[in-house]
Short mmCIF file of C-alpha atoms in Angstrom, two decimals:
data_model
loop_
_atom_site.label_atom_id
_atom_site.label_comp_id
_atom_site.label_asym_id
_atom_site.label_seq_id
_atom_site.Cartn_x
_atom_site.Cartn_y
_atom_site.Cartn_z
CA UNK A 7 -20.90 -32.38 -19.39
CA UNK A 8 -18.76 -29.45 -18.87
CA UNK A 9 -18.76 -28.30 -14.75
CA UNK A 10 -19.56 -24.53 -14.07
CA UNK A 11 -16.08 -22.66 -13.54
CA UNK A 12 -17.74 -20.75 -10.56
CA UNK A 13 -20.16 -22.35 -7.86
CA UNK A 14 -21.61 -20.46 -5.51
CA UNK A 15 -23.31 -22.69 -2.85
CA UNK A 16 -25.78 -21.11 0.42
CA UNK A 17 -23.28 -17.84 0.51
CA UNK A 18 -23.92 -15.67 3.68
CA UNK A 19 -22.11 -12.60 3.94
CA UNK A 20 -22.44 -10.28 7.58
CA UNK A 21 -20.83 -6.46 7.92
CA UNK A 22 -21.07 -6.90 11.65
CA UNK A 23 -25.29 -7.25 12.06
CA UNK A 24 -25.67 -5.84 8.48
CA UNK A 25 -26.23 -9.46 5.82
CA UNK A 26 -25.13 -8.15 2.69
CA UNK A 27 -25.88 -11.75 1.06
CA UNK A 28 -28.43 -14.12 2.56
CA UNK A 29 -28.09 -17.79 1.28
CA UNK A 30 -26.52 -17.34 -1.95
CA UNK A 31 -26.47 -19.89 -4.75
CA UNK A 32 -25.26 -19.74 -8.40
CA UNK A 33 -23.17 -21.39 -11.00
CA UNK A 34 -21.52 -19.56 -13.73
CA UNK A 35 -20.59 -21.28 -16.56
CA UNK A 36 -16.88 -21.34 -18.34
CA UNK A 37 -16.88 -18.26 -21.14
CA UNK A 38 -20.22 -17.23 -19.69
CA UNK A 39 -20.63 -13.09 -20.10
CA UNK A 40 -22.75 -12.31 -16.62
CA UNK A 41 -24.07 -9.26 -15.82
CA UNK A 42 -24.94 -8.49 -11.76
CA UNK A 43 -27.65 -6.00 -11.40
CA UNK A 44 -30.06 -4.23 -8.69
CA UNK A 45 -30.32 -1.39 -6.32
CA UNK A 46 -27.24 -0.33 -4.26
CA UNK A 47 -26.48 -2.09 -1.40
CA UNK A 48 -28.07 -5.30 -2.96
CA UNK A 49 -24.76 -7.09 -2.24
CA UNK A 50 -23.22 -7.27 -6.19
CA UNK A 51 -20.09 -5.62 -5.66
CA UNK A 52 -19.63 -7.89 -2.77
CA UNK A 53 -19.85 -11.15 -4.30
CA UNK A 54 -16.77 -9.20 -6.30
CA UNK A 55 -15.01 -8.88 -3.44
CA UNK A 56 -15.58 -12.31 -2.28
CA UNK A 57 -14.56 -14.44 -5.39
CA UNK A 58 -11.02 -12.16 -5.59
CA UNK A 59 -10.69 -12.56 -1.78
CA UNK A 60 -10.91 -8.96 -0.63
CA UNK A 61 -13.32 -10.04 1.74
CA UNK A 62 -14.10 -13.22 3.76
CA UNK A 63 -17.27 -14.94 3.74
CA UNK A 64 -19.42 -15.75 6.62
CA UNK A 65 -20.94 -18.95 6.03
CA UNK A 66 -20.99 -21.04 2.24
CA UNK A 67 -18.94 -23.10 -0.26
CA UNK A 68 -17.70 -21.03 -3.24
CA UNK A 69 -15.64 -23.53 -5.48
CA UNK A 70 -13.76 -21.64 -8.46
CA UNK A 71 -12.19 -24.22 -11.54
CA UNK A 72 -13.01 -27.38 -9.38
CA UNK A 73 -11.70 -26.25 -6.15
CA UNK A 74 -12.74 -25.15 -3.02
CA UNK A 75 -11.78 -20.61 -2.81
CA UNK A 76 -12.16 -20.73 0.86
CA UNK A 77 -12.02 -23.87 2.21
CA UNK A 78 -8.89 -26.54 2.01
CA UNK A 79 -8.46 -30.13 3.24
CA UNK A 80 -6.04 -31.28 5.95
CA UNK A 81 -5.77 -34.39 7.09
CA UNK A 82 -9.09 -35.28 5.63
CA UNK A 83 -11.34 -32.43 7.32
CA UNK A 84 -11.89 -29.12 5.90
CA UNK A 85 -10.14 -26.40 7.55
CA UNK A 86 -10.46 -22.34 6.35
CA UNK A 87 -7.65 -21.95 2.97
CA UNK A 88 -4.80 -20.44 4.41
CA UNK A 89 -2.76 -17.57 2.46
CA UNK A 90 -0.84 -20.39 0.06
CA UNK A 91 -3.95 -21.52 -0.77
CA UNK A 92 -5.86 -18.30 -1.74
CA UNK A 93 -2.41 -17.37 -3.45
CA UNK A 94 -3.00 -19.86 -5.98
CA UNK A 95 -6.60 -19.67 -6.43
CA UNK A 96 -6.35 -15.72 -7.10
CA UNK A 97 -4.19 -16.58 -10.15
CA UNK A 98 -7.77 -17.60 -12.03
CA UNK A 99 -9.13 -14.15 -11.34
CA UNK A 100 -9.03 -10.68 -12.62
CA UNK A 101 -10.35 -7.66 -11.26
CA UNK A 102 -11.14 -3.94 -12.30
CA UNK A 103 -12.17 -2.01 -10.20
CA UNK A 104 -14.34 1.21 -10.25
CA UNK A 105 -11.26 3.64 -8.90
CA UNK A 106 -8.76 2.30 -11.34
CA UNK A 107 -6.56 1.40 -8.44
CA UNK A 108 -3.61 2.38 -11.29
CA UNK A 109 -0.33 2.10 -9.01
CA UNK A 110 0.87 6.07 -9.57
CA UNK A 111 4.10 5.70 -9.02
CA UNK A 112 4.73 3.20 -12.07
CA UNK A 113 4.74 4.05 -15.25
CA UNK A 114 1.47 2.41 -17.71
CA UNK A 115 3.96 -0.20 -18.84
CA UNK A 116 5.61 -1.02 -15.28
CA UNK A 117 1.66 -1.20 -14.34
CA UNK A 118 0.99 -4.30 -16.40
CA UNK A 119 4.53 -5.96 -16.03
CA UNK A 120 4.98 -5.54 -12.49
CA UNK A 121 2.68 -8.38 -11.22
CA UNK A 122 3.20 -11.01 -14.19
CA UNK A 123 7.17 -10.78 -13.14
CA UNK A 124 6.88 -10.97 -9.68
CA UNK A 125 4.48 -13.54 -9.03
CA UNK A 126 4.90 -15.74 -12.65
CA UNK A 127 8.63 -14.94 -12.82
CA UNK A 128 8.42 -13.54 -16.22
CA UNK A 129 11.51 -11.57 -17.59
CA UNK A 130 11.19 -8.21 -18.25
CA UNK A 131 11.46 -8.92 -22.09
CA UNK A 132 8.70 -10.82 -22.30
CA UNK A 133 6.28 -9.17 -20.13
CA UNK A 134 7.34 -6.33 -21.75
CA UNK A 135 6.55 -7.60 -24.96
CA UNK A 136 2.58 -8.57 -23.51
CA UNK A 137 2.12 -5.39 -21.97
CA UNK A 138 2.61 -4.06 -25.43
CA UNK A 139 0.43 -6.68 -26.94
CA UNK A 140 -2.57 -5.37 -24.27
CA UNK A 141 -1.89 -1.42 -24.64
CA UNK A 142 -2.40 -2.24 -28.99
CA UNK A 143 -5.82 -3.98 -27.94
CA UNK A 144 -7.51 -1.24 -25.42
CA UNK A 145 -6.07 1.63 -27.95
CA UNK A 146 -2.87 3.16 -25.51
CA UNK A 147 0.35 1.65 -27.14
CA UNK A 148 1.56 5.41 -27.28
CA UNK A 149 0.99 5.93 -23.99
CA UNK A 150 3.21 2.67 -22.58
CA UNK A 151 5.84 5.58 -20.51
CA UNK A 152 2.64 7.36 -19.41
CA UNK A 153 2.62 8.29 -15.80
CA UNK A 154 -1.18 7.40 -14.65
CA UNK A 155 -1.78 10.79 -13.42
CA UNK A 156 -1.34 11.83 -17.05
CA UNK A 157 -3.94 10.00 -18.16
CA UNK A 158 -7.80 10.66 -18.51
CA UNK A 159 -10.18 8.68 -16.44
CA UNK A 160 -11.24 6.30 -19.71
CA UNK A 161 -7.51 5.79 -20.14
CA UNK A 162 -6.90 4.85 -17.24
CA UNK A 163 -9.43 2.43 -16.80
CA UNK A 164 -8.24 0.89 -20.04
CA UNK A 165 -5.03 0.53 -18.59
CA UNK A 166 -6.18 -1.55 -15.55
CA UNK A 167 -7.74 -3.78 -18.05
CA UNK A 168 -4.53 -4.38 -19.40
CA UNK A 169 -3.18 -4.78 -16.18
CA UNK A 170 -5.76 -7.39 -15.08
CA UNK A 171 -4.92 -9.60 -18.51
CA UNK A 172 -1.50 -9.51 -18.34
CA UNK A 173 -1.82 -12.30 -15.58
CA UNK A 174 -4.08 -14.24 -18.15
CA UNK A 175 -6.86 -14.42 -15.61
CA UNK A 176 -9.77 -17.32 -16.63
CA UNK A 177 -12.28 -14.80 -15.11
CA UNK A 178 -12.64 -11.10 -14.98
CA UNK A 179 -14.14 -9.37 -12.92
CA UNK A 180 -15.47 -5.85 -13.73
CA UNK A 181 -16.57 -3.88 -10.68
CA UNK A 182 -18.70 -0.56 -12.15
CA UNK A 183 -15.75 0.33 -14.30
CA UNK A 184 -17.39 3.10 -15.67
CA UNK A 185 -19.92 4.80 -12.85
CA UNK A 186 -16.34 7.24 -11.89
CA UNK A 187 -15.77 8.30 -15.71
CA UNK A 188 -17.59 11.33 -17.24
CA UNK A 189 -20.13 10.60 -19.58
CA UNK A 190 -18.08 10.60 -22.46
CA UNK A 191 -15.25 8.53 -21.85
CA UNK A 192 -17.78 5.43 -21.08
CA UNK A 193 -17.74 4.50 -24.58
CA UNK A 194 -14.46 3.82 -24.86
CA UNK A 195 -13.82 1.88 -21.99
CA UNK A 196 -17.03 -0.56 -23.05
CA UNK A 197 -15.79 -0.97 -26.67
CA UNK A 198 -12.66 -2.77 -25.27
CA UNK A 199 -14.63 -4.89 -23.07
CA UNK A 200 -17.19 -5.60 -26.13
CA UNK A 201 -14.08 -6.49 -28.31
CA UNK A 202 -12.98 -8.76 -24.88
CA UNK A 203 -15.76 -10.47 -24.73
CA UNK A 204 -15.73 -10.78 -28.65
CA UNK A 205 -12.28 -12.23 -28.73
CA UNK A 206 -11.85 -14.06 -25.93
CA UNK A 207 -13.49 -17.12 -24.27
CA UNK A 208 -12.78 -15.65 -20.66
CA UNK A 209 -15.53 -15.78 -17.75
CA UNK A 210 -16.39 -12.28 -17.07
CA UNK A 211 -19.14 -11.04 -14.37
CA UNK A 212 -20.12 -7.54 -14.94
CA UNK A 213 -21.48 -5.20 -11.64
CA UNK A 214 -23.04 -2.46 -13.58
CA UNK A 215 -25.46 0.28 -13.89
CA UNK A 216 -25.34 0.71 -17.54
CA UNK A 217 -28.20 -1.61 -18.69
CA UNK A 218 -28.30 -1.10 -21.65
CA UNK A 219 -24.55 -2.06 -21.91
CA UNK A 220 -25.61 -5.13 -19.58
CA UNK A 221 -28.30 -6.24 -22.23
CA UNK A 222 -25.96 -5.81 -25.31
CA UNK A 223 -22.92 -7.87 -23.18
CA UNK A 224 -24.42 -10.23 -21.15
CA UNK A 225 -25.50 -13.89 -21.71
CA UNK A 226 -27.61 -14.14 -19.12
CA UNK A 227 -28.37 -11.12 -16.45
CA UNK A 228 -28.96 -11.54 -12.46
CA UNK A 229 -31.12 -9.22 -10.49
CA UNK A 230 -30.05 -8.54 -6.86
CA UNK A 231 -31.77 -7.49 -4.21
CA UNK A 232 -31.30 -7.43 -0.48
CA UNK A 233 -28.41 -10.48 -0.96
CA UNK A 234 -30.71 -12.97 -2.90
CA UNK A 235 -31.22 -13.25 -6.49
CA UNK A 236 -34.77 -12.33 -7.22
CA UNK A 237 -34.85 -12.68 -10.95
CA UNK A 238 -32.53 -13.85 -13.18
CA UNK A 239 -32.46 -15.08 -17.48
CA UNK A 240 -31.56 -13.89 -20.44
CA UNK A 241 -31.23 -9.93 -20.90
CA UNK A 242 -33.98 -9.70 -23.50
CA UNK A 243 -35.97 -11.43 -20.85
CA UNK A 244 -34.69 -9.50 -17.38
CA UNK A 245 -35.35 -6.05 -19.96
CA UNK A 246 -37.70 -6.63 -21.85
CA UNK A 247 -40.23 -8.95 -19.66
CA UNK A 248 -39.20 -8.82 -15.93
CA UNK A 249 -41.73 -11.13 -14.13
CA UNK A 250 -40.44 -9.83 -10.91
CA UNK A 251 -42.14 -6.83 -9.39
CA UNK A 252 -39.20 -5.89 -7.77
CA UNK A 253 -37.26 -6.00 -11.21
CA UNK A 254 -39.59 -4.15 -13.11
CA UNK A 255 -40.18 -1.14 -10.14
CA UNK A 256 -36.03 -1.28 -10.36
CA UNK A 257 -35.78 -1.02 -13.96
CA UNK A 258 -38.87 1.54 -14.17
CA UNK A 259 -36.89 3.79 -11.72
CA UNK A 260 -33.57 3.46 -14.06
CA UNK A 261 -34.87 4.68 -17.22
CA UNK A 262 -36.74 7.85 -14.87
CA UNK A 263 -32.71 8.38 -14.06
CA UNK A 264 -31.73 8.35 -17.74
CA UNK A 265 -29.92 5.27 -18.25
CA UNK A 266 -30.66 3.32 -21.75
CA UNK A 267 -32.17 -0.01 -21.31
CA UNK B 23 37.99 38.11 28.95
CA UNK B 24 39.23 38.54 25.55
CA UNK B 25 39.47 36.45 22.22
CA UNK B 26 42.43 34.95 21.17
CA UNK B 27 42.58 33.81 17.69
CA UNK B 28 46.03 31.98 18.19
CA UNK B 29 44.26 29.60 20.49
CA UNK B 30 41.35 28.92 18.30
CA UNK B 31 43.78 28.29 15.39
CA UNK B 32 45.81 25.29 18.06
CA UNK B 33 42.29 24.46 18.83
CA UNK B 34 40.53 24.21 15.54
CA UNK B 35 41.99 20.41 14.42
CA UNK B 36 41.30 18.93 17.91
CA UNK B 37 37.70 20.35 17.29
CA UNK B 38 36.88 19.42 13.81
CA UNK B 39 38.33 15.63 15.15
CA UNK B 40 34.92 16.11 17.58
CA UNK B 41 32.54 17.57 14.16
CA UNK B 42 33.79 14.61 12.10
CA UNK B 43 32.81 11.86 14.96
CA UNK B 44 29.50 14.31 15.35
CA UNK B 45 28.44 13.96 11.97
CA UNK B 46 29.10 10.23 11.45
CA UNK B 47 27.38 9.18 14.89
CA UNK B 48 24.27 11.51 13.14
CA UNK B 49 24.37 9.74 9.73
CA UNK B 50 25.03 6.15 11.47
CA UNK B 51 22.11 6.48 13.91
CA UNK B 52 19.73 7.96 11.21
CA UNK B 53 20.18 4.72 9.59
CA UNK B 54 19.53 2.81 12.74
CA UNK B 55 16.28 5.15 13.51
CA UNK B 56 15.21 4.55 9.93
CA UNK B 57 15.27 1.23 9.30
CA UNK B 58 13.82 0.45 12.79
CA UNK B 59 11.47 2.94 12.54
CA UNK B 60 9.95 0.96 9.60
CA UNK B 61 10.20 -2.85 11.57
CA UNK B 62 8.70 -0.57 14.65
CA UNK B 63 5.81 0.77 12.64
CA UNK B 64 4.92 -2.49 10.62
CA UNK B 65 4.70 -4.72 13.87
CA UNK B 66 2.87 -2.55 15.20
CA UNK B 67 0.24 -2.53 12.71
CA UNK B 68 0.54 -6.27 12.67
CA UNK B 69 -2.48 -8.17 12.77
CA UNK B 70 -0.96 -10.50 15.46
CA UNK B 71 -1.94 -8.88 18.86
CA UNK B 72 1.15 -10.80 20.47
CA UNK B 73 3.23 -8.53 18.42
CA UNK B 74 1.30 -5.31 17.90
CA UNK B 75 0.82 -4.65 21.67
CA UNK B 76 4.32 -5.49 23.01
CA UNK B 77 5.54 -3.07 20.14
CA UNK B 78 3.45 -0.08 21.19
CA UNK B 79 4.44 -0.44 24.81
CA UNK B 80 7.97 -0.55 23.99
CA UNK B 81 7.55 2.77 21.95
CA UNK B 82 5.47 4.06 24.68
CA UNK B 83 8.72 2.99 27.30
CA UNK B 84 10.69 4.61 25.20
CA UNK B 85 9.45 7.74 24.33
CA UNK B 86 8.58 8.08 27.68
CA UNK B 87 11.96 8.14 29.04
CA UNK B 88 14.89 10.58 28.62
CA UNK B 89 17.42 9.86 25.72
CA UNK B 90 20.06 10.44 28.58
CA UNK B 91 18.65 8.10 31.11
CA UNK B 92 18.52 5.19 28.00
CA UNK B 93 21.90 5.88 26.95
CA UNK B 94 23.17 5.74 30.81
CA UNK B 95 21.31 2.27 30.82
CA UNK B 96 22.91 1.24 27.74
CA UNK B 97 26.78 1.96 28.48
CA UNK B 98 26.75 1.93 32.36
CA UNK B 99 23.76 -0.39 33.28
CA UNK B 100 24.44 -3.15 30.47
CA UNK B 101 27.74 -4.07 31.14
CA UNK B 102 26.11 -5.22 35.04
CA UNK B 103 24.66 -8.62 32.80
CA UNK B 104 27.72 -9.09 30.57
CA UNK B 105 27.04 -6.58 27.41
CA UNK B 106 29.93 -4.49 27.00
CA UNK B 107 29.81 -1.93 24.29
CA UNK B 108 32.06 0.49 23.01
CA UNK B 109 31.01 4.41 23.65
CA UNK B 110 30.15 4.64 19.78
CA UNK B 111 28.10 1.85 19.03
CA UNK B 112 26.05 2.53 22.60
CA UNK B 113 25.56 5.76 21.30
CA UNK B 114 24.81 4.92 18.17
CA UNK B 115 22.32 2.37 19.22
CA UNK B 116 20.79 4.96 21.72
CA UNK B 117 20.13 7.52 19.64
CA UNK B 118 18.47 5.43 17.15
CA UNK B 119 16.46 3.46 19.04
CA UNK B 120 15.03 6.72 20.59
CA UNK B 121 14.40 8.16 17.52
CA UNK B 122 13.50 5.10 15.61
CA UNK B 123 10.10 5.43 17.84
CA UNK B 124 9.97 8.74 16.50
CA UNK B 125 10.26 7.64 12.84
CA UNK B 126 8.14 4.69 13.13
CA UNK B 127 5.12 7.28 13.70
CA UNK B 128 5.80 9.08 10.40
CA UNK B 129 5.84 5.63 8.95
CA UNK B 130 2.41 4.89 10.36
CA UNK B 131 1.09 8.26 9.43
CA UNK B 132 2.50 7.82 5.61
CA UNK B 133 1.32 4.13 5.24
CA UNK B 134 -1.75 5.32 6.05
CA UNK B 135 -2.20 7.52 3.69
CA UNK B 136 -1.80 4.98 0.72
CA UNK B 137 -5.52 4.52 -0.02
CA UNK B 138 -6.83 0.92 0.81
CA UNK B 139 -7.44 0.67 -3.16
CA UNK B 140 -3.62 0.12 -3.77
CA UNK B 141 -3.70 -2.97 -1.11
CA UNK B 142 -6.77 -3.67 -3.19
CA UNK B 143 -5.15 -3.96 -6.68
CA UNK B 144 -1.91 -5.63 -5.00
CA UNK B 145 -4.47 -8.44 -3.79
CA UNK B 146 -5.99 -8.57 -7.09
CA UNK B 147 -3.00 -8.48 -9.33
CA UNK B 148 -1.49 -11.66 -6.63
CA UNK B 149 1.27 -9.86 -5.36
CA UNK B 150 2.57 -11.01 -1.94
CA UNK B 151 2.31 -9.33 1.21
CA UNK B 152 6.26 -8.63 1.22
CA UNK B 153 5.82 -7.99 -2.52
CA UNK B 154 3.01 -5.70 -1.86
CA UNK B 155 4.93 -3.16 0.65
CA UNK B 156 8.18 -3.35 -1.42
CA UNK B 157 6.54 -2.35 -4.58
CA UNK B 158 3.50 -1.01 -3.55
CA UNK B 159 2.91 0.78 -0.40
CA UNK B 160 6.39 1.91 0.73
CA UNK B 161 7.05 3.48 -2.52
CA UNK B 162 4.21 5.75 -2.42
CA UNK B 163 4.51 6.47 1.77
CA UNK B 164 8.06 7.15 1.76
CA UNK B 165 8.45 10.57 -0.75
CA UNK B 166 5.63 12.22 1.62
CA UNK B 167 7.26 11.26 4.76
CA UNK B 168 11.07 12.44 3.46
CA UNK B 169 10.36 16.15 5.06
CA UNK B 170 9.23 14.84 8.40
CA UNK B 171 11.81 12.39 8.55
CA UNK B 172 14.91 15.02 7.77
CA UNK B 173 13.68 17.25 10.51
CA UNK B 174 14.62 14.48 13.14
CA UNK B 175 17.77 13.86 11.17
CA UNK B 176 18.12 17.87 12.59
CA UNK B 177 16.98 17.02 16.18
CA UNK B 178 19.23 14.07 16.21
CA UNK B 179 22.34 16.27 14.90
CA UNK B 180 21.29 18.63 17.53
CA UNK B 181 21.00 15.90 20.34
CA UNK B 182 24.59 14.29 20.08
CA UNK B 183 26.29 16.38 22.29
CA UNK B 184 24.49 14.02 25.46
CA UNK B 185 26.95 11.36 24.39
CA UNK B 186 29.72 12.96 25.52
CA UNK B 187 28.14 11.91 28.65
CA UNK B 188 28.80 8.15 27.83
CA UNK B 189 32.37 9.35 27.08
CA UNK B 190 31.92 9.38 23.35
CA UNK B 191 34.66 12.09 22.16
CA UNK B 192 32.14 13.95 19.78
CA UNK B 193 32.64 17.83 19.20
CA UNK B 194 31.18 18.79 22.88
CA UNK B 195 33.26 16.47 24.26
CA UNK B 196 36.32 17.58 22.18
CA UNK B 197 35.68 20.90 23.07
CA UNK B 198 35.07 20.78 26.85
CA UNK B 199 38.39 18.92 27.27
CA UNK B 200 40.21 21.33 25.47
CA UNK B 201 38.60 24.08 27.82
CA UNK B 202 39.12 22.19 30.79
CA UNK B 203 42.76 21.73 29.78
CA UNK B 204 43.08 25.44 29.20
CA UNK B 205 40.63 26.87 31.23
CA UNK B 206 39.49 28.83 28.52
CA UNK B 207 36.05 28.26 27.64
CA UNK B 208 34.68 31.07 25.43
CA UNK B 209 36.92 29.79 22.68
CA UNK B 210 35.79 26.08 22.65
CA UNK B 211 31.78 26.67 23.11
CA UNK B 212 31.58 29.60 20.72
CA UNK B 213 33.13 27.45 18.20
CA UNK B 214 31.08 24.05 18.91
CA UNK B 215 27.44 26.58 19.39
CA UNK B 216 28.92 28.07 15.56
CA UNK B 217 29.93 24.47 13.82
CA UNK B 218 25.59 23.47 15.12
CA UNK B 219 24.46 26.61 14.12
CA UNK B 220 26.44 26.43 10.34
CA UNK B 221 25.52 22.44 10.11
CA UNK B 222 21.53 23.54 11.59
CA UNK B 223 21.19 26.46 8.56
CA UNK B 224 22.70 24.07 5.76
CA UNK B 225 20.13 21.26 7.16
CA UNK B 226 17.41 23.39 7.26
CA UNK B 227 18.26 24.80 3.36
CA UNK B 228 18.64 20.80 2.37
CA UNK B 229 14.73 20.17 3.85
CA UNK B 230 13.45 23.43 2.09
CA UNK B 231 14.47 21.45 -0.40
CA UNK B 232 13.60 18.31 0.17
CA UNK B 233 9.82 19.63 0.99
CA UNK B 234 9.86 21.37 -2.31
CA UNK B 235 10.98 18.30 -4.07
CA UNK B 236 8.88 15.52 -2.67
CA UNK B 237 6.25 17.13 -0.17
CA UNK B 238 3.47 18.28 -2.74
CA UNK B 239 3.29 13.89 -3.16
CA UNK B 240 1.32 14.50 0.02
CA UNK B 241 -2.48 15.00 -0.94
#
């Protein structure tokens, strides 16, 4: 039997008296395409944040390849992971991120290199040579001496991509890569993660707002709302047949917006 | 009272002995001021509250006091539990530390201004925290701060002359001995108030410049 690659066990999340996630609990499963869904402020982005350590958590076990993300033993008791530990346990995950976060005063190709040399050791050559390998696949080879402000939002976003592989990542996380592009440089930026998801056997979680992306992408969709899951199954069924009222007035009030389900 | 040429001409090497010592204690305690400036400004940001707070009274202290008064301490007040140092290096150390508390609040204001989405991707990509200033953060902080950072190089030209009090032979120094010596003063003081004035308009040109160059980085 093959173990889940992410479990997520009673998660409780607190801003202060604000709980973003109440009592969280899901398994993803390795290669699994997940989609995260609901209203804003349902607490999607943060479980995001949480599995690439950008926030803490308040109370819960998150285990991530077979090992404990937050926790560590010493001496036989579980103690909080200390910086070590989350050091290694980031080099299973990938992020994009809505902003880009592009580092502006590197170059698209120093982008993508600069992390897989510093923190793998890999010599310029060869990370070099990736980079170029990852630019071919989201469409920017031409572009490798590109300065990020000289690219377009869609580019740019492609190029983060890039970035996130280049440290060969088993899980990606994609945080509403597209909701800060204009309309029409979406597309591109969801054909390479189609073509991802096509080619590779990575674990990918998906925040989104474009459903109908979700639907085509996913292998199984979760509805969020107020930090619990309220609904979750395959897209056909979370589109197509909610059972949840909750889902369905959520999904109603997307397609009055515009979005494609 | 009348100018005499001739004696600004027996003057004039004795003088430009006091520019050259002027200009190197500038440049030497720039790089003090800078480079602790920047250990000033990341302790005290530090999460650590047993370094953070110690390191904002100390700038407090010092910015608080008069360079004079520190540099006094330093060269008179030091040697009283065993720590002799040469006029030079006391200056030198003065001066920076005085303006390294300066510095270390254009650091503050230029990290700052690297949006928290740049720690973000440094995280994400599993940089280092050392990694993550070195190529990261202090990369994009310095060009913006280069402008506000030249204009104390200016103020801290402009200030040497108060180590003549620790007996540092700079170009005040030069030049009041050789009017003491002579009692003839308009030469001397003319001629050091021209040399700041010349080295002041040539600065100020260089951080036209320099603003020009790097400050538009600055959103």
């Amino acid at each position: 039997m093959v173990e889940p690659i992410i479990q997520i066990d009673k998660l409780d999340k607190s801003f202060g008296p604000l709980k973003v996630l109440d009592g969280l609990s899901f398994d993803v499963m390795p290669g699994e395409k997940l989609a995260l869904i609901g209203p804003s402020g349902s607490g999607k982005t943060t479980i995001l944040r949480i599995l690439m350590t950008l926030e803490t958590i308040t109370a819960g076990h998150i285990k991530v390849c077979g090992e404990q993300l937050y926790h560590m033993q010493r001496s036989g008791h579980e103690v909080p992971a200390d910086e070590p530990h989350l050091h290694k346990m980031r080099s299973h995950i990938g992020m994009v991120f809505q902003h880009f976060n592009l580092f502006p005063h590197k170059c698209v190709l120093d982008n993508i290199t600069l992390a897989p040399m510093l923190t793998k050791g890999e010599v310029r050559a060869k990370a070099e040579q990736r980079a170029m390998e990852l630019l071919e696949m989201v469409g920017l080879a031409d572009k490798a001496k590109a300065m990020p402000a000289q690219l377009s939002g869609g580019q740019k976003q492609r190029v983060a991509i890039a970035r996130a592989l280049a440290l060969k990542p088993r899980i990606m996380l994609f945080d509403e890569v597209t909701s800060a592009l204009d309309p029409e440089l979406v597309e591109e930026v969801l054909l390479v993660m189609k073509r991802l998801a096509a080619e590779t056997d990575m674990t990918m979680l998906l925040v989104t707002h474009e459903m109908g992306f979700a639907h085509e992408f996913a292998d199984r969709v979760l509805f969020f709302d107020k930090g619990r899951i309220v609904e979750q199954g395959s897209p056909d069924k979370i589109f197509r047949h909610p059972s949840h009222e909750r889902t369905q007035s959520f999904l109603r009030k997307i397609i009055a917006a515009g979005h494609r389900v | 009272m009348e100018w005499d040429w001739a004696f600004v001409a027996k003057i004039m090497p004795t003088l430009l002995e006091g520019l050259k010592l002027t200009v190197l204690i500038t440049i030497l305690s720039a790089f003090v001021a800078a480079g602790l400036g920047l250990v000033l400004a990341i302790a005290k940001r530090s999460r650590n509250g047993w370094i953070a707070k110690p390191t904002a009274m100390l700038i407090e202290f010092i910015r608080g006091t008069p360079l004079l008064v520190q540099l006094y301490f330093i060269f008179f007040v030091l040697p009283d539990v065993g720590i002799v140092l040469p006029p030079l290096v006391a200056g030198v150390i003065g001066m920076g530390l005085h303006y390294a508390t300066y510095t270390a609040e254009v650091y503050r204001a230029g990290i700052e201004n690297v949006p928290k989405g740049q720690w973000e991707a440094a995280r994400a990509t599993n940089l280092t925290v050392p990694q993550t200033w070195i190529h990261v953060v202090i990369p994009q902080a310095l060009p913006p701060m280069i402008p506000a950072l030249a204009n104390y190089l200016i103020a801290m030209f402009k200030e040497t002359p108060l180590l003549s009090a620790i007996t540092v032979l700079e170009l005040m120094n030069q030049a009041k001995s050789v009017a003491n010596s002579n009692y003839r003063y308009i030469e001397p003081m003319t001629l050091v108030g021209a040399f700041f004035l010349v080295m002041s308009l040539l600065s100020v040109i260089l951080l036209r410049w320099l603003e020009r160059r790097y400050g538009r980085l600055a959103k």
